[in-house]
Structures are given as C-alpha cells and as structure tokens.
Amino acid sequence: MPPTRDPSSDIFRTLRWPLALTRLGMAAERLARSFWPLWSIVIFTLALLMLGVQDEVAVEWVWATGAVLAAGALWAVWYGARRFRWPSRGAAMVRLDATLKGNPIQASLDTQAIGGGDAASTAVWRAHQTRMRARLAEARAVEPDLRVSRNDPLALRYVALLALSVAILFGSLVRVQSVTGMGAGGPDLAQGPAWEGWMQPPAYTRLPSVYLNDITAASIEAPEGAEITLRMYGEVGALSIRESVSGRALTPEGAQDTAQDFAVLRSGELAVEGPGGRLWQIAMIPDAAPSVKRDGEIEVSYEGEAQIPYTASDDHGVVTGTARFVLDLDAVDRRYGRTIAPEQRKMIEVPLSMPVAGNRADFTNSLVGNFSLHPWANLPVKLTLEVEDGRGQRGLSEPEALTMPGRRFFDPVAAALIEQRQSLLWNRENAGMIVQIFKAILNEPKDLFRKDVEQLRLRTLTTRIELLAKYGAITDEKQDELAQAMWELALSMEEGDLQDALERLQRARERLEEAMKNGASDQEIAELMQELREATDDYMRQLSRQQAQDNPEGQRMDPQNMIQMSQDDIQRMMDKIQELMEQGRMAEAQEAMRQLQEMLDNMQMTQGPGGGGQSPGEQAMEGLADTLREQQELSDESFRDLNDGQRGQGQRPPPGQGQPGPQGRQPGQGQEGRDPGQGDGGDLAGDLAERQRALRDELNRQRQALPGQGTEAGERAAEALERADGAMDGAERALRDGDLAEAIDRQSSAMEALREGMRNLGEALAEQQQQRTGEQGFAQGGDPAQQRDPLGRNSGNTGRVGTDEGLLQGQDVYRRAEELLGELRKRSGELDRPEEERNYLDRLLERF
C-alpha cells in the first residue's frame, strides 16, 4: 500500500513565498522597533559632523560628545539585542492567515474532530477543506508595519532626521573627514580639501554667496563690505592665511587660526598657504554713496496740497529718505508783522516716499504733503533732501530756495485773516497789532462780509486776542488755538457755502455774457473764461460737500432729478464756448452758455421724494441710515475722549488748554463744540451713555416695524439688528463704567451689524419687489435693468441699493489705487498728525 501523502506539505509549498515575505516583514518590524535608538544616534552624529560642529568647538568638547554618543550607541545595541526576536514560521502563518477570508490556512491544517465514521459528515468536511485550500492561491505577503510611534512617544527619531536634513542643506560630507585629524595618532592632514571658504556679499546688494573652493580664476571682484569666511581642517599650522583686503594686522599665530572671518574693505591679495592652497587678487567694487536732487515743477492744488518731485539714485538702491525745510530768514520780507525776530521753531522733517515696487537704484518720485497750516506756509524756505542706502551712506541735495507750498486765499478779508494768523505764529508779540487791524476791518464791515455770522465770529475772536494779549496769557496752546480759529474763519469766508458759490458762478456768467454782447477782446474773453472755470469748480466742490453732508451714508438718490454729467463734460462745454467766442460765433456761444446754465441749474443732488411719498421700505432704510450715522458720531466722540484721556494720563485738560489735534482741532470737542474739559469725566461719560441708550431705544422702535418679514433676507436683517442692539447695550454699560476702549469696540460691532442689517433689508425689499413685478408685470413695458444710476451705470435687476456693475473696472482700479497711495503719502507728510499715526502710515507705505 503506497504511503499516505502529508497534506500540509502541499499547503506550505503553495504558501512558500507569501509566508517567507511576511516573515521577513515581521523581522523588519522588530528590527525597527528594537534598534530605532541606535540608528537615531548614528544619524544625529552624522548630522553634527556634516555641519562641522567639531571644527567650531574645542577638541575636548569633541571627545566628550563622542564619548557620550558612543555610550548611547552601546546602550542602543544592548537595548535592541535584548528586545529583538526572530519571528517564527508559525507567527508568520498566523498573520498571513488573518488577512484571508475564513482563515483558510488554519482550516486546511485542521483534522475532523467528530463524525469521522459518518460518510456524509466526512464528505462535508473534505468539501470544506477543498474550498479553503482553493483560497490559499489568493494569499499575498502582509506588508510590514514599520511605525515605531508607540516605542518612541517623544519622537526623538524625528529630531535626528531634522538635524540630518539641515546638514544636507547647509553642511557637507567633506566636513566629516576633519574629525579624523583630531587627537594623537591622526593623520597630518584630512583627506580631500584641507580648507573651505565662502564670500558673502552684503544683503542689500542682493548678490549670491560665492564658494571660494570653486573659484580657480586668479582674480575675484568683491563688493565693498563682503564677508569672507575661511575654515582650515587638519593639523593646526599646516595651513595659514595671508590677506591684505581687510586692513587688519595678522600675526603668524593669527594667520594659522582654523577659523578666519573678515570683511573686504579695499582691493588686495588673499592667499591660503599650504597643501592645496590658493591665491586670488581681490578687486573691491566700492559702494558709491546715494545721490538725490530736486527735479521738476512743484504743483500745488487748490486745497494747498503740494507735490514736490525729486530724483534719487544709488548703485544698490535707496533705502530711505528725508526732506528738511528751514526758514530762509534772509529772504523773508521783514516788514509789517515780521519786523521782530521770529519765535524759534524746529525744522520741518518729512520722510520721502519710496517707490512701492520696482528698482530703487534710479527713480523719480514726489513728496506729497499739505503745509498750509504751518507758520512758514508761503514764506521763503530752503529745502534739503537726504537719502540713505543699505550701507548707511547718506547723500544730500544742494539746498534749494523756494516758497513753502501752501493754500492761497483770494477773498480779501480771508487773505487778511491768514496774513494776521501768520503774524501771530511768527511772534505772539504781534497780538496788539493784529487786534488793531481786525478793529479796522470791523469799523466799516459793509460789503466785506457775506454773512453776519462771519462778522460776529471775527469780532469775538478780536476780543479774545485782545484780552489774552492784555494779560500776557498767550501760551503755546492758546497761540495754536487762536491760529486754528483764524484759519477756520478764513476758510469759511473763502469757500462760503453752496449759495455763495452759486452767486459767484452767476456773476461770472453774467460778466461773460456782457463781454460777448459788447465785443470784448480775446484777452478779456480768456480772463473771463478763467473766472467762469474757477467759479464752476468752486460750485462743484460746494455741491459735492453739501451732498456728503446731506447724504453721509450714500443713500440712494432719484435719478429722475439728476443730470448725468461729469466734470469733464462741463470742461468740454466751456472749452467749446471759448472756442466759439474766439471764432466770433457769439450767437452759438450764447446758446452753448444757455445749455451749460441749464445743466448746472438742473444738477440737484437730492435723495428722492420724501415725506409721504416714501414707501415703508424706504422709510426703514432711511431710519437705519440715520441711526448708523448717529452711532458713528457717538463713536467718534468716544474715540476723541479716549485720546484726551491717554494724552493727559487719565486727567482731562483744563478748558482751552488741549493740544491741537489733526488740522488744529481741539481733540475731544463734540458736535456741539463743547469743551470736554468742562465738568468731570463722569458727567461726560454719563452723557455719552444716555445718548447711547436713546440710540438703542430708537433702534428697538425701528425693529418693531421692520419690513421684509417672511423672507430669508428679512430674517437675516432681523438677526443683524438684534446683534446691533446687544452691542449697543454693551457699549452703554462700558460708557457708564468709564471703559472707553471697550465702549468703542462695542460701538464698532454695532455699526458693522447695522450695515449688515441694511444690506439684508435691501435684499429683502428687492425680493418683495421682484415678486410684485412678477405678479403685475411691467406697468409701462420698461425694463428695470436698463435704468441707470446717477453715475450712468446700469442699476441692475436684483433690487439692491446700488448697481450690479463693478464700482471700479479696468483702468479705474489702477487709478483708485494710485489715489489711495497718494492719500497715504499726503497724510504721512502732515506734521500736525500724531506721531503714532504717521509711523503707521509709513509702515503701510513700506509694505505696499
């Protein structure tokens, strides 16, 4: 009878390769988990050697560190050998069987425990084993799990890998060999390069580093100030340095130092003497000092904003610059209020604006600033520009004599006020003379003042100056306060209001019409046209200012009451009128004048029909806009009060003694002009808190009748207004507690929530309007998408307050960016702004 064949041999023959590979994987797992300390120590040691740490410290430290690392390596070998066990075939079989469905390996090796004498039971058992053995063909080696996070909870292995990564980036395998030359018995010189060298140009040159070992040329060009680093490996004294570029005196012992660091300050020779040495002739490229000069015409706007162009250059780029203005006393007309010596004032220093992008090696830019409020405005000064490069070298321009740019006044009384303001700032001893001049103006005020209130303000100002001068009480603060009051009065008289501007425009138009009727000369026509242009510009400015006051939140305006026109349209119309008059076509010129007058008369910037003609939605939007405006005013007052407290270190200044803030306004003054110093701080905080409470009550009243309910946008609007109510409540509590900083934060949150509520309310009203439009159709067949806003853009069909078109498109984006940049430059040059604000603006200019 033939011998019975062992079925297990067929099973192991089938699983030979998957089982062997699984067993090897298990061995790799156990090696990784047992010997991870060993390879971590080895990798960390290699990283230290590649970084050349052994060359930077004393040899004793190298031996001590090597002993510690060697001891650690021996411990790691013992630790790994104690934990490592070679995996058995049975363990590998169990792991492999666990990855198969139904554990077919174990089932194939099992024997029938019961029912062996039953033929049916035996047949079922054999069928089961046959099916399980068929599954063995699907066996694949199990991938090893090499993670050792459980064995290394502190992730020390990653520290070693990080050190090796740094060494690969910044180190070199060449440095590993230098350790062989340390101590007795080492070779005289390390194998490979016996030295290494680098040349690092100054950072501001933006030039790359140079690895001197790769430079085989006999000469090298190096920028001034370049740092040279040399490292010698091997026995001390085998290599030495000889150089004449740094200007230092090298002793024989110093020349043999293994670490050499020096800067290139002049042309000369650099040599590494010894085995594998090198010799270079260093040609130093001197770093030239920057240069700057005034270049171009100075432009001054109507408001007094000056643009002073300049040109600067440097071989590696200008870093920063400063403009300095000094009064040119020899060129000042010393008559009238300047006969006495002026009070001492510091020179004006304004940082020069640098290009936002591009190369600063050679550029032209403009200093933008408004110096109208300074005592030297429109007086002779000397301007000096200074720039600085990355090395700290400075370049100065030649002092230039010029007139300090500032706003000019053409109204006779306003110009007299500005002249006396300058006399007061020149020397406060001129106060008596100023009072006499003002009294002379007030003696016959007829036809000098357009409004009685202006005369009354000048009379009050005269009395105040007279009293202060009589008792010698014109302090620095009072001097600035009086100067600001004179400036504001002169500005009011010069610009007037919208009605004054309209009267000047009509007067200029009538004079021009008379000239056309009487056959005026070309020169007279040109002068009258210039007068009309200036009057029109003044009218447009006043119209814009009144619109900003009447419509501070940018509410929607009725396009039916507006003429879609721009300043360019008006200028083109006046150019056409002047051209027609110069050609003698007076009838056509008069017709064009009539059309221009109609355009100006019809240019009414209104907010649409009011009163009973407003829908509930429009009334709600207008009410929320008023609430937002009042909250903004309240927040501004809180902010000014906070600034007063900070400048006074918790004490409010006495009445009239506050320092002038931006544009000379006394900080902390409310809308009513009340001095916050009157009364204690608690009264003011209580007043602000009461106003905040009243504003919150008004918001709650508006929330009761909020339209747009039932829509998703309406619900969002209600939630936003609820958040605004909570923020106002928090602001009120903070004001009562005297915590102005917290109150301002809460007020900002309230304003943001109000804006969000208004946006959502607008969307809700638009949805309701669309629903009504869908139900009723177009009443007159008009397409609302074709309606246009006052700027001539499509108003859109979403029902929002605004337009679907981008506010800035195409070139407008760049134009607006340039305007914003110019505004930043202008504000950074205004010396009356707080130093913290000007520093912030300077940082913005450097960044953008």
JSON list of C-alpha atoms in Angstrom, two decimals, residues 380-538:
[
{"chain": "A", "resi": 380, "resn": "PRO", "atom": "CA", "xyz": [10.82, 131.58, 1.69]},
{"chain": "A", "resi": 381, "resn": "VAL", "atom": "CA", "xyz": [12.43, 128.38, 2.88]},
{"chain": "A", "resi": 382, "resn": "LYS", "atom": "CA", "xyz": [15.42, 126.24, 1.97]},
{"chain": "A", "resi": 383, "resn": "LEU", "atom": "CA", "xyz": [14.74, 122.64, 1.07]},
{"chain": "A", "resi": 384, "resn": "THR", "atom": "CA", "xyz": [17.35, 119.93, 1.52]},
{"chain": "A", "resi": 385, "resn": "LEU", "atom": "CA", "xyz": [16.77, 116.31, 0.52]},
{"chain": "A", "resi": 386, "resn": "GLU", "atom": "CA", "xyz": [18.67, 113.44, 2.12]},
{"chain": "A", "resi": 387, "resn": "VAL", "atom": "CA", "xyz": [18.67, 109.76, 1.13]},
{"chain": "A", "resi": 388, "resn": "GLU", "atom": "CA", "xyz": [20.36, 106.73, 2.67]},
{"chain": "A", "resi": 389, "resn": "ASP", "atom": "CA", "xyz": [21.47, 103.41, 1.17]},
{"chain": "A", "resi": 390, "resn": "GLY", "atom": "CA", "xyz": [21.71, 99.97, 2.73]},
{"chain": "A", "resi": 391, "resn": "ARG", "atom": "CA", "xyz": [25.29, 100.55, 3.93]},
{"chain": "A", "resi": 392, "resn": "GLY", "atom": "CA", "xyz": [24.25, 103.64, 5.87]},
{"chain": "A", "resi": 393, "resn": "GLN", "atom": "CA", "xyz": [25.85, 106.12, 3.47]},
{"chain": "A", "resi": 394, "resn": "ARG", "atom": "CA", "xyz": [23.96, 109.35, 3.01]},
{"chain": "A", "resi": 395, "resn": "GLY", "atom": "CA", "xyz": [23.52, 111.67, 0.06]},
{"chain": "A", "resi": 396, "resn": "LEU", "atom": "CA", "xyz": [22.42, 115.31, 0.33]},
{"chain": "A", "resi": 397, "resn": "SER", "atom": "CA", "xyz": [20.97, 117.61, -2.28]},
{"chain": "A", "resi": 398, "resn": "GLU", "atom": "CA", "xyz": [22.03, 121.20, -2.65]},
{"chain": "A", "resi": 399, "resn": "PRO", "atom": "CA", "xyz": [19.84, 123.49, -0.51]},
{"chain": "A", "resi": 400, "resn": "GLU", "atom": "CA", "xyz": [17.18, 124.97, -2.77]},
{"chain": "A", "resi": 401, "resn": "ALA", "atom": "CA", "xyz": [15.49, 128.25, -2.05]},
{"chain": "A", "resi": 402, "resn": "LEU", "atom": "CA", "xyz": [11.78, 128.13, -2.70]},
{"chain": "A", "resi": 403, "resn": "THR", "atom": "CA", "xyz": [8.47, 129.27, -1.32]},
{"chain": "A", "resi": 404, "resn": "MET", "atom": "CA", "xyz": [6.90, 126.84, 1.11]},
{"chain": "A", "resi": 405, "resn": "PRO", "atom": "CA", "xyz": [3.84, 125.49, -0.74]},
{"chain": "A", "resi": 406, "resn": "GLY", "atom": "CA", "xyz": [0.52, 126.27, 0.89]},
{"chain": "A", "resi": 407, "resn": "ARG", "atom": "CA", "xyz": [-3.04, 127.19, 0.19]},
{"chain": "A", "resi": 408, "resn": "ARG", "atom": "CA", "xyz": [-3.70, 130.69, -1.13]},
{"chain": "A", "resi": 409, "resn": "PHE", "atom": "CA", "xyz": [-6.72, 132.79, -0.26]},
{"chain": "A", "resi": 410, "resn": "PHE", "atom": "CA", "xyz": [-8.30, 135.23, -2.71]},
{"chain": "A", "resi": 411, "resn": "ASP", "atom": "CA", "xyz": [-11.13, 136.67, -0.66]},
{"chain": "A", "resi": 412, "resn": "PRO", "atom": "CA", "xyz": [-9.72, 139.98, 0.69]},
{"chain": "A", "resi": 413, "resn": "VAL", "atom": "CA", "xyz": [-10.85, 139.53, 4.29]},
{"chain": "A", "resi": 414, "resn": "ALA", "atom": "CA", "xyz": [-9.90, 135.83, 4.29]},
{"chain": "A", "resi": 415, "resn": "ALA", "atom": "CA", "xyz": [-6.45, 136.71, 2.93]},
{"chain": "A", "resi": 416, "resn": "ALA", "atom": "CA", "xyz": [-6.08, 139.36, 5.67]},
{"chain": "A", "resi": 417, "resn": "LEU", "atom": "CA", "xyz": [-7.03, 136.81, 8.30]},
{"chain": "A", "resi": 418, "resn": "ILE", "atom": "CA", "xyz": [-4.42, 134.37, 7.03]},
{"chain": "A", "resi": 419, "resn": "GLU", "atom": "CA", "xyz": [-1.79, 137.10, 6.95]},
{"chain": "A", "resi": 420, "resn": "GLN", "atom": "CA", "xyz": [-2.52, 138.04, 10.58]},
{"chain": "A", "resi": 421, "resn": "ARG", "atom": "CA", "xyz": [-2.59, 134.38, 11.54]},
{"chain": "A", "resi": 422, "resn": "GLN", "atom": "CA", "xyz": [0.92, 134.08, 10.20]},
{"chain": "A", "resi": 423, "resn": "SER", "atom": "CA", "xyz": [1.94, 137.20, 12.13]},
{"chain": "A", "resi": 424, "resn": "LEU", "atom": "CA", "xyz": [0.64, 135.63, 15.33]},
{"chain": "A", "resi": 425, "resn": "LEU", "atom": "CA", "xyz": [2.56, 132.43, 14.67]},
{"chain": "A", "resi": 426, "resn": "TRP", "atom": "CA", "xyz": [5.64, 134.44, 13.70]},
{"chain": "A", "resi": 427, "resn": "ASN", "atom": "CA", "xyz": [5.72, 136.00, 17.16]},
{"chain": "A", "resi": 428, "resn": "ARG", "atom": "CA", "xyz": [2.91, 136.26, 19.69]},
{"chain": "A", "resi": 429, "resn": "GLU", "atom": "CA", "xyz": [4.03, 139.80, 20.50]},
{"chain": "A", "resi": 430, "resn": "ASN", "atom": "CA", "xyz": [2.25, 140.84, 17.29]},
{"chain": "A", "resi": 431, "resn": "ALA", "atom": "CA", "xyz": [-1.09, 140.28, 19.03]},
{"chain": "A", "resi": 432, "resn": "GLY", "atom": "CA", "xyz": [-1.61, 144.02, 19.70]},
{"chain": "A", "resi": 433, "resn": "MET", "atom": "CA", "xyz": [-1.05, 144.91, 16.05]},
{"chain": "A", "resi": 434, "resn": "ILE", "atom": "CA", "xyz": [-3.38, 142.10, 14.96]},
{"chain": "A", "resi": 435, "resn": "VAL", "atom": "CA", "xyz": [-6.15, 143.47, 17.19]},
{"chain": "A", "resi": 436, "resn": "GLN", "atom": "CA", "xyz": [-5.76, 146.93, 15.61]},
{"chain": "A", "resi": 437, "resn": "ILE", "atom": "CA", "xyz": [-6.01, 145.51, 12.10]},
{"chain": "A", "resi": 438, "resn": "PHE", "atom": "CA", "xyz": [-9.10, 143.47, 12.98]},
{"chain": "A", "resi": 439, "resn": "LYS", "atom": "CA", "xyz": [-10.74, 146.52, 14.55]},
{"chain": "A", "resi": 440, "resn": "ALA", "atom": "CA", "xyz": [-10.04, 148.48, 11.39]},
{"chain": "A", "resi": 441, "resn": "ILE", "atom": "CA", "xyz": [-11.78, 145.77, 9.35]},
{"chain": "A", "resi": 442, "resn": "LEU", "atom": "CA", "xyz": [-14.76, 145.73, 11.74]},
{"chain": "A", "resi": 443, "resn": "ASN", "atom": "CA", "xyz": [-15.04, 149.54, 11.76]},
{"chain": "A", "resi": 444, "resn": "GLU", "atom": "CA", "xyz": [-16.58, 149.57, 8.27]},
{"chain": "A", "resi": 445, "resn": "PRO", "atom": "CA", "xyz": [-17.74, 145.99, 7.73]},
{"chain": "A", "resi": 446, "resn": "LYS", "atom": "CA", "xyz": [-20.19, 146.83, 4.99]},
{"chain": "A", "resi": 447, "resn": "ASP", "atom": "CA", "xyz": [-19.69, 144.76, 1.82]},
{"chain": "A", "resi": 448, "resn": "LEU", "atom": "CA", "xyz": [-16.78, 142.91, 3.48]},
{"chain": "A", "resi": 449, "resn": "PHE", "atom": "CA", "xyz": [-18.79, 140.04, 4.96]},
{"chain": "A", "resi": 450, "resn": "ARG", "atom": "CA", "xyz": [-21.36, 137.99, 3.09]},
{"chain": "A", "resi": 451, "resn": "LYS", "atom": "CA", "xyz": [-22.89, 136.78, 6.35]},
{"chain": "A", "resi": 452, "resn": "ASP", "atom": "CA", "xyz": [-23.43, 138.48, 9.67]},
{"chain": "A", "resi": 453, "resn": "VAL", "atom": "CA", "xyz": [-22.21, 135.40, 11.50]},
{"chain": "A", "resi": 454, "resn": "GLU", "atom": "CA", "xyz": [-18.76, 135.80, 9.95]},
{"chain": "A", "resi": 455, "resn": "GLN", "atom": "CA", "xyz": [-18.56, 139.37, 11.22]},
{"chain": "A", "resi": 456, "resn": "LEU", "atom": "CA", "xyz": [-19.68, 138.21, 14.66]},
{"chain": "A", "resi": 457, "resn": "ARG", "atom": "CA", "xyz": [-17.05, 135.46, 14.72]},
{"chain": "A", "resi": 458, "resn": "LEU", "atom": "CA", "xyz": [-14.29, 137.94, 13.83]},
{"chain": "A", "resi": 459, "resn": "ARG", "atom": "CA", "xyz": [-15.48, 140.37, 16.50]},
{"chain": "A", "resi": 460, "resn": "THR", "atom": "CA", "xyz": [-15.45, 137.61, 19.13]},
{"chain": "A", "resi": 461, "resn": "LEU", "atom": "CA", "xyz": [-12.02, 136.48, 18.02]},
{"chain": "A", "resi": 462, "resn": "THR", "atom": "CA", "xyz": [-10.71, 140.06, 18.22]},
{"chain": "A", "resi": 463, "resn": "THR", "atom": "CA", "xyz": [-11.99, 140.46, 21.77]},
{"chain": "A", "resi": 464, "resn": "ARG", "atom": "CA", "xyz": [-10.42, 137.21, 22.80]},
{"chain": "A", "resi": 465, "resn": "ILE", "atom": "CA", "xyz": [-7.00, 138.08, 21.35]},
{"chain": "A", "resi": 466, "resn": "GLU", "atom": "CA", "xyz": [-7.13, 141.50, 22.98]},
{"chain": "A", "resi": 467, "resn": "LEU", "atom": "CA", "xyz": [-7.85, 140.07, 26.43]},
{"chain": "A", "resi": 468, "resn": "LEU", "atom": "CA", "xyz": [-5.17, 137.38, 26.18]},
{"chain": "A", "resi": 469, "resn": "ALA", "atom": "CA", "xyz": [-2.60, 139.91, 24.96]},
{"chain": "A", "resi": 470, "resn": "LYS", "atom": "CA", "xyz": [-3.50, 142.36, 27.73]},
{"chain": "A", "resi": 471, "resn": "TYR", "atom": "CA", "xyz": [-2.79, 139.82, 30.47]},
{"chain": "A", "resi": 472, "resn": "GLY", "atom": "CA", "xyz": [0.12, 138.11, 28.69]},
{"chain": "A", "resi": 473, "resn": "ALA", "atom": "CA", "xyz": [-1.74, 134.79, 28.63]},
{"chain": "A", "resi": 474, "resn": "ILE", "atom": "CA", "xyz": [-0.98, 133.71, 25.07]},
{"chain": "A", "resi": 475, "resn": "THR", "atom": "CA", "xyz": [0.61, 130.38, 25.86]},
{"chain": "A", "resi": 476, "resn": "ASP", "atom": "CA", "xyz": [1.71, 127.89, 23.22]},
{"chain": "A", "resi": 477, "resn": "GLU", "atom": "CA", "xyz": [-1.64, 126.14, 23.46]},
{"chain": "A", "resi": 478, "resn": "LYS", "atom": "CA", "xyz": [-3.57, 129.41, 23.21]},
{"chain": "A", "resi": 479, "resn": "GLN", "atom": "CA", "xyz": [-1.44, 130.51, 20.28]},
{"chain": "A", "resi": 480, "resn": "ASP", "atom": "CA", "xyz": [-2.25, 127.33, 18.38]},
{"chain": "A", "resi": 481, "resn": "GLU", "atom": "CA", "xyz": [-5.91, 127.58, 19.35]},
{"chain": "A", "resi": 482, "resn": "LEU", "atom": "CA", "xyz": [-6.21, 131.17, 18.11]},
{"chain": "A", "resi": 483, "resn": "ALA", "atom": "CA", "xyz": [-4.38, 130.32, 14.90]},
{"chain": "A", "resi": 484, "resn": "GLN", "atom": "CA", "xyz": [-6.78, 127.47, 14.25]},
{"chain": "A", "resi": 485, "resn": "ALA", "atom": "CA", "xyz": [-9.81, 129.68, 14.88]},
{"chain": "A", "resi": 486, "resn": "MET", "atom": "CA", "xyz": [-8.47, 132.27, 12.42]},
{"chain": "A", "resi": 487, "resn": "TRP", "atom": "CA", "xyz": [-7.84, 129.52, 9.84]},
{"chain": "A", "resi": 488, "resn": "GLU", "atom": "CA", "xyz": [-11.36, 128.12, 10.15]},
{"chain": "A", "resi": 489, "resn": "LEU", "atom": "CA", "xyz": [-12.93, 131.56, 9.83]},
{"chain": "A", "resi": 490, "resn": "ALA", "atom": "CA", "xyz": [-10.81, 132.41, 6.77]},
{"chain": "A", "resi": 491, "resn": "LEU", "atom": "CA", "xyz": [-11.68, 129.06, 5.21]},
{"chain": "A", "resi": 492, "resn": "SER", "atom": "CA", "xyz": [-15.37, 129.69, 5.78]},
{"chain": "A", "resi": 493, "resn": "MET", "atom": "CA", "xyz": [-15.15, 133.15, 4.22]},
{"chain": "A", "resi": 494, "resn": "GLU", "atom": "CA", "xyz": [-13.07, 131.91, 1.27]},
{"chain": "A", "resi": 495, "resn": "GLU", "atom": "CA", "xyz": [-15.22, 128.96, 0.34]},
{"chain": "A", "resi": 496, "resn": "GLY", "atom": "CA", "xyz": [-18.56, 130.10, 1.71]},
{"chain": "A", "resi": 497, "resn": "ASP", "atom": "CA", "xyz": [-21.44, 127.72, 1.14]},
{"chain": "A", "resi": 498, "resn": "LEU", "atom": "CA", "xyz": [-23.34, 126.44, -1.86]},
{"chain": "A", "resi": 499, "resn": "GLN", "atom": "CA", "xyz": [-25.36, 129.64, -2.21]},
{"chain": "A", "resi": 500, "resn": "ASP", "atom": "CA", "xyz": [-22.21, 131.76, -2.24]},
{"chain": "A", "resi": 501, "resn": "ALA", "atom": "CA", "xyz": [-20.64, 129.54, -4.86]},
{"chain": "A", "resi": 502, "resn": "LEU", "atom": "CA", "xyz": [-23.80, 129.76, -6.95]},
{"chain": "A", "resi": 503, "resn": "GLU", "atom": "CA", "xyz": [-23.77, 133.57, -6.72]},
{"chain": "A", "resi": 504, "resn": "ARG", "atom": "CA", "xyz": [-20.13, 133.70, -7.89]},
{"chain": "A", "resi": 505, "resn": "LEU", "atom": "CA", "xyz": [-20.99, 131.37, -10.75]},
{"chain": "A", "resi": 506, "resn": "GLN", "atom": "CA", "xyz": [-23.92, 133.53, -11.84]},
{"chain": "A", "resi": 507, "resn": "ARG", "atom": "CA", "xyz": [-21.83, 136.70, -11.53]},
{"chain": "A", "resi": 508, "resn": "ALA", "atom": "CA", "xyz": [-19.05, 135.18, -13.68]},
{"chain": "A", "resi": 509, "resn": "ARG", "atom": "CA", "xyz": [-21.62, 134.03, -16.26]},
{"chain": "A", "resi": 510, "resn": "GLU", "atom": "CA", "xyz": [-23.26, 137.47, -16.41]},
{"chain": "A", "resi": 511, "resn": "ARG", "atom": "CA", "xyz": [-19.90, 139.19, -16.88]},
{"chain": "A", "resi": 512, "resn": "LEU", "atom": "CA", "xyz": [-19.06, 136.81, -19.69]},
{"chain": "A", "resi": 513, "resn": "GLU", "atom": "CA", "xyz": [-22.42, 137.40, -21.38]},
{"chain": "A", "resi": 514, "resn": "GLU", "atom": "CA", "xyz": [-21.87, 141.16, -21.20]},
{"chain": "A", "resi": 515, "resn": "ALA", "atom": "CA", "xyz": [-18.43, 140.71, -22.73]},
{"chain": "A", "resi": 516, "resn": "MET", "atom": "CA", "xyz": [-19.93, 138.72, -25.62]},
{"chain": "A", "resi": 517, "resn": "LYS", "atom": "CA", "xyz": [-22.53, 141.41, -26.24]},
{"chain": "A", "resi": 518, "resn": "ASN", "atom": "CA", "xyz": [-20.02, 144.25, -26.15]},
{"chain": "A", "resi": 519, "resn": "GLY", "atom": "CA", "xyz": [-17.37, 142.59, -28.33]},
{"chain": "A", "resi": 520, "resn": "ALA", "atom": "CA", "xyz": [-14.60, 142.06, -25.78]},
{"chain": "A", "resi": 521, "resn": "SER", "atom": "CA", "xyz": [-11.04, 141.31, -26.84]},
{"chain": "A", "resi": 522, "resn": "ASP", "atom": "CA", "xyz": [-9.53, 137.83, -26.87]},
{"chain": "A", "resi": 523, "resn": "GLN", "atom": "CA", "xyz": [-7.53, 138.59, -23.72]},
{"chain": "A", "resi": 524, "resn": "GLU", "atom": "CA", "xyz": [-10.63, 139.77, -21.85]},
{"chain": "A", "resi": 525, "resn": "ILE", "atom": "CA", "xyz": [-12.56, 136.71, -23.00]},
{"chain": "A", "resi": 526, "resn": "ALA", "atom": "CA", "xyz": [-9.74, 134.43, -21.82]},
{"chain": "A", "resi": 527, "resn": "GLU", "atom": "CA", "xyz": [-9.70, 136.13, -18.38]},
{"chain": "A", "resi": 528, "resn": "LEU", "atom": "CA", "xyz": [-13.47, 135.94, -18.03]},
{"chain": "A", "resi": 529, "resn": "MET", "atom": "CA", "xyz": [-13.49, 132.28, -19.12]},
{"chain": "A", "resi": 530, "resn": "GLN", "atom": "CA", "xyz": [-10.86, 131.52, -16.49]},
{"chain": "A", "resi": 531, "resn": "GLU", "atom": "CA", "xyz": [-13.04, 133.25, -13.90]},
{"chain": "A", "resi": 532, "resn": "LEU", "atom": "CA", "xyz": [-16.02, 131.16, -15.04]},
{"chain": "A", "resi": 533, "resn": "ARG", "atom": "CA", "xyz": [-13.97, 127.96, -14.81]},
{"chain": "A", "resi": 534, "resn": "GLU", "atom": "CA", "xyz": [-12.84, 128.77, -11.26]},
{"chain": "A", "resi": 535, "resn": "ALA", "atom": "CA", "xyz": [-16.37, 129.68, -10.20]},
{"chain": "A", "resi": 536, "resn": "THR", "atom": "CA", "xyz": [-17.70, 126.45, -11.71]},
{"chain": "A", "resi": 537, "resn": "ASP", "atom": "CA", "xyz": [-15.04, 124.39, -9.95]},
{"chain": "A", "resi": 538, "resn": "ASP", "atom": "CA", "xyz": [-15.90, 126.11, -6.67]}
]
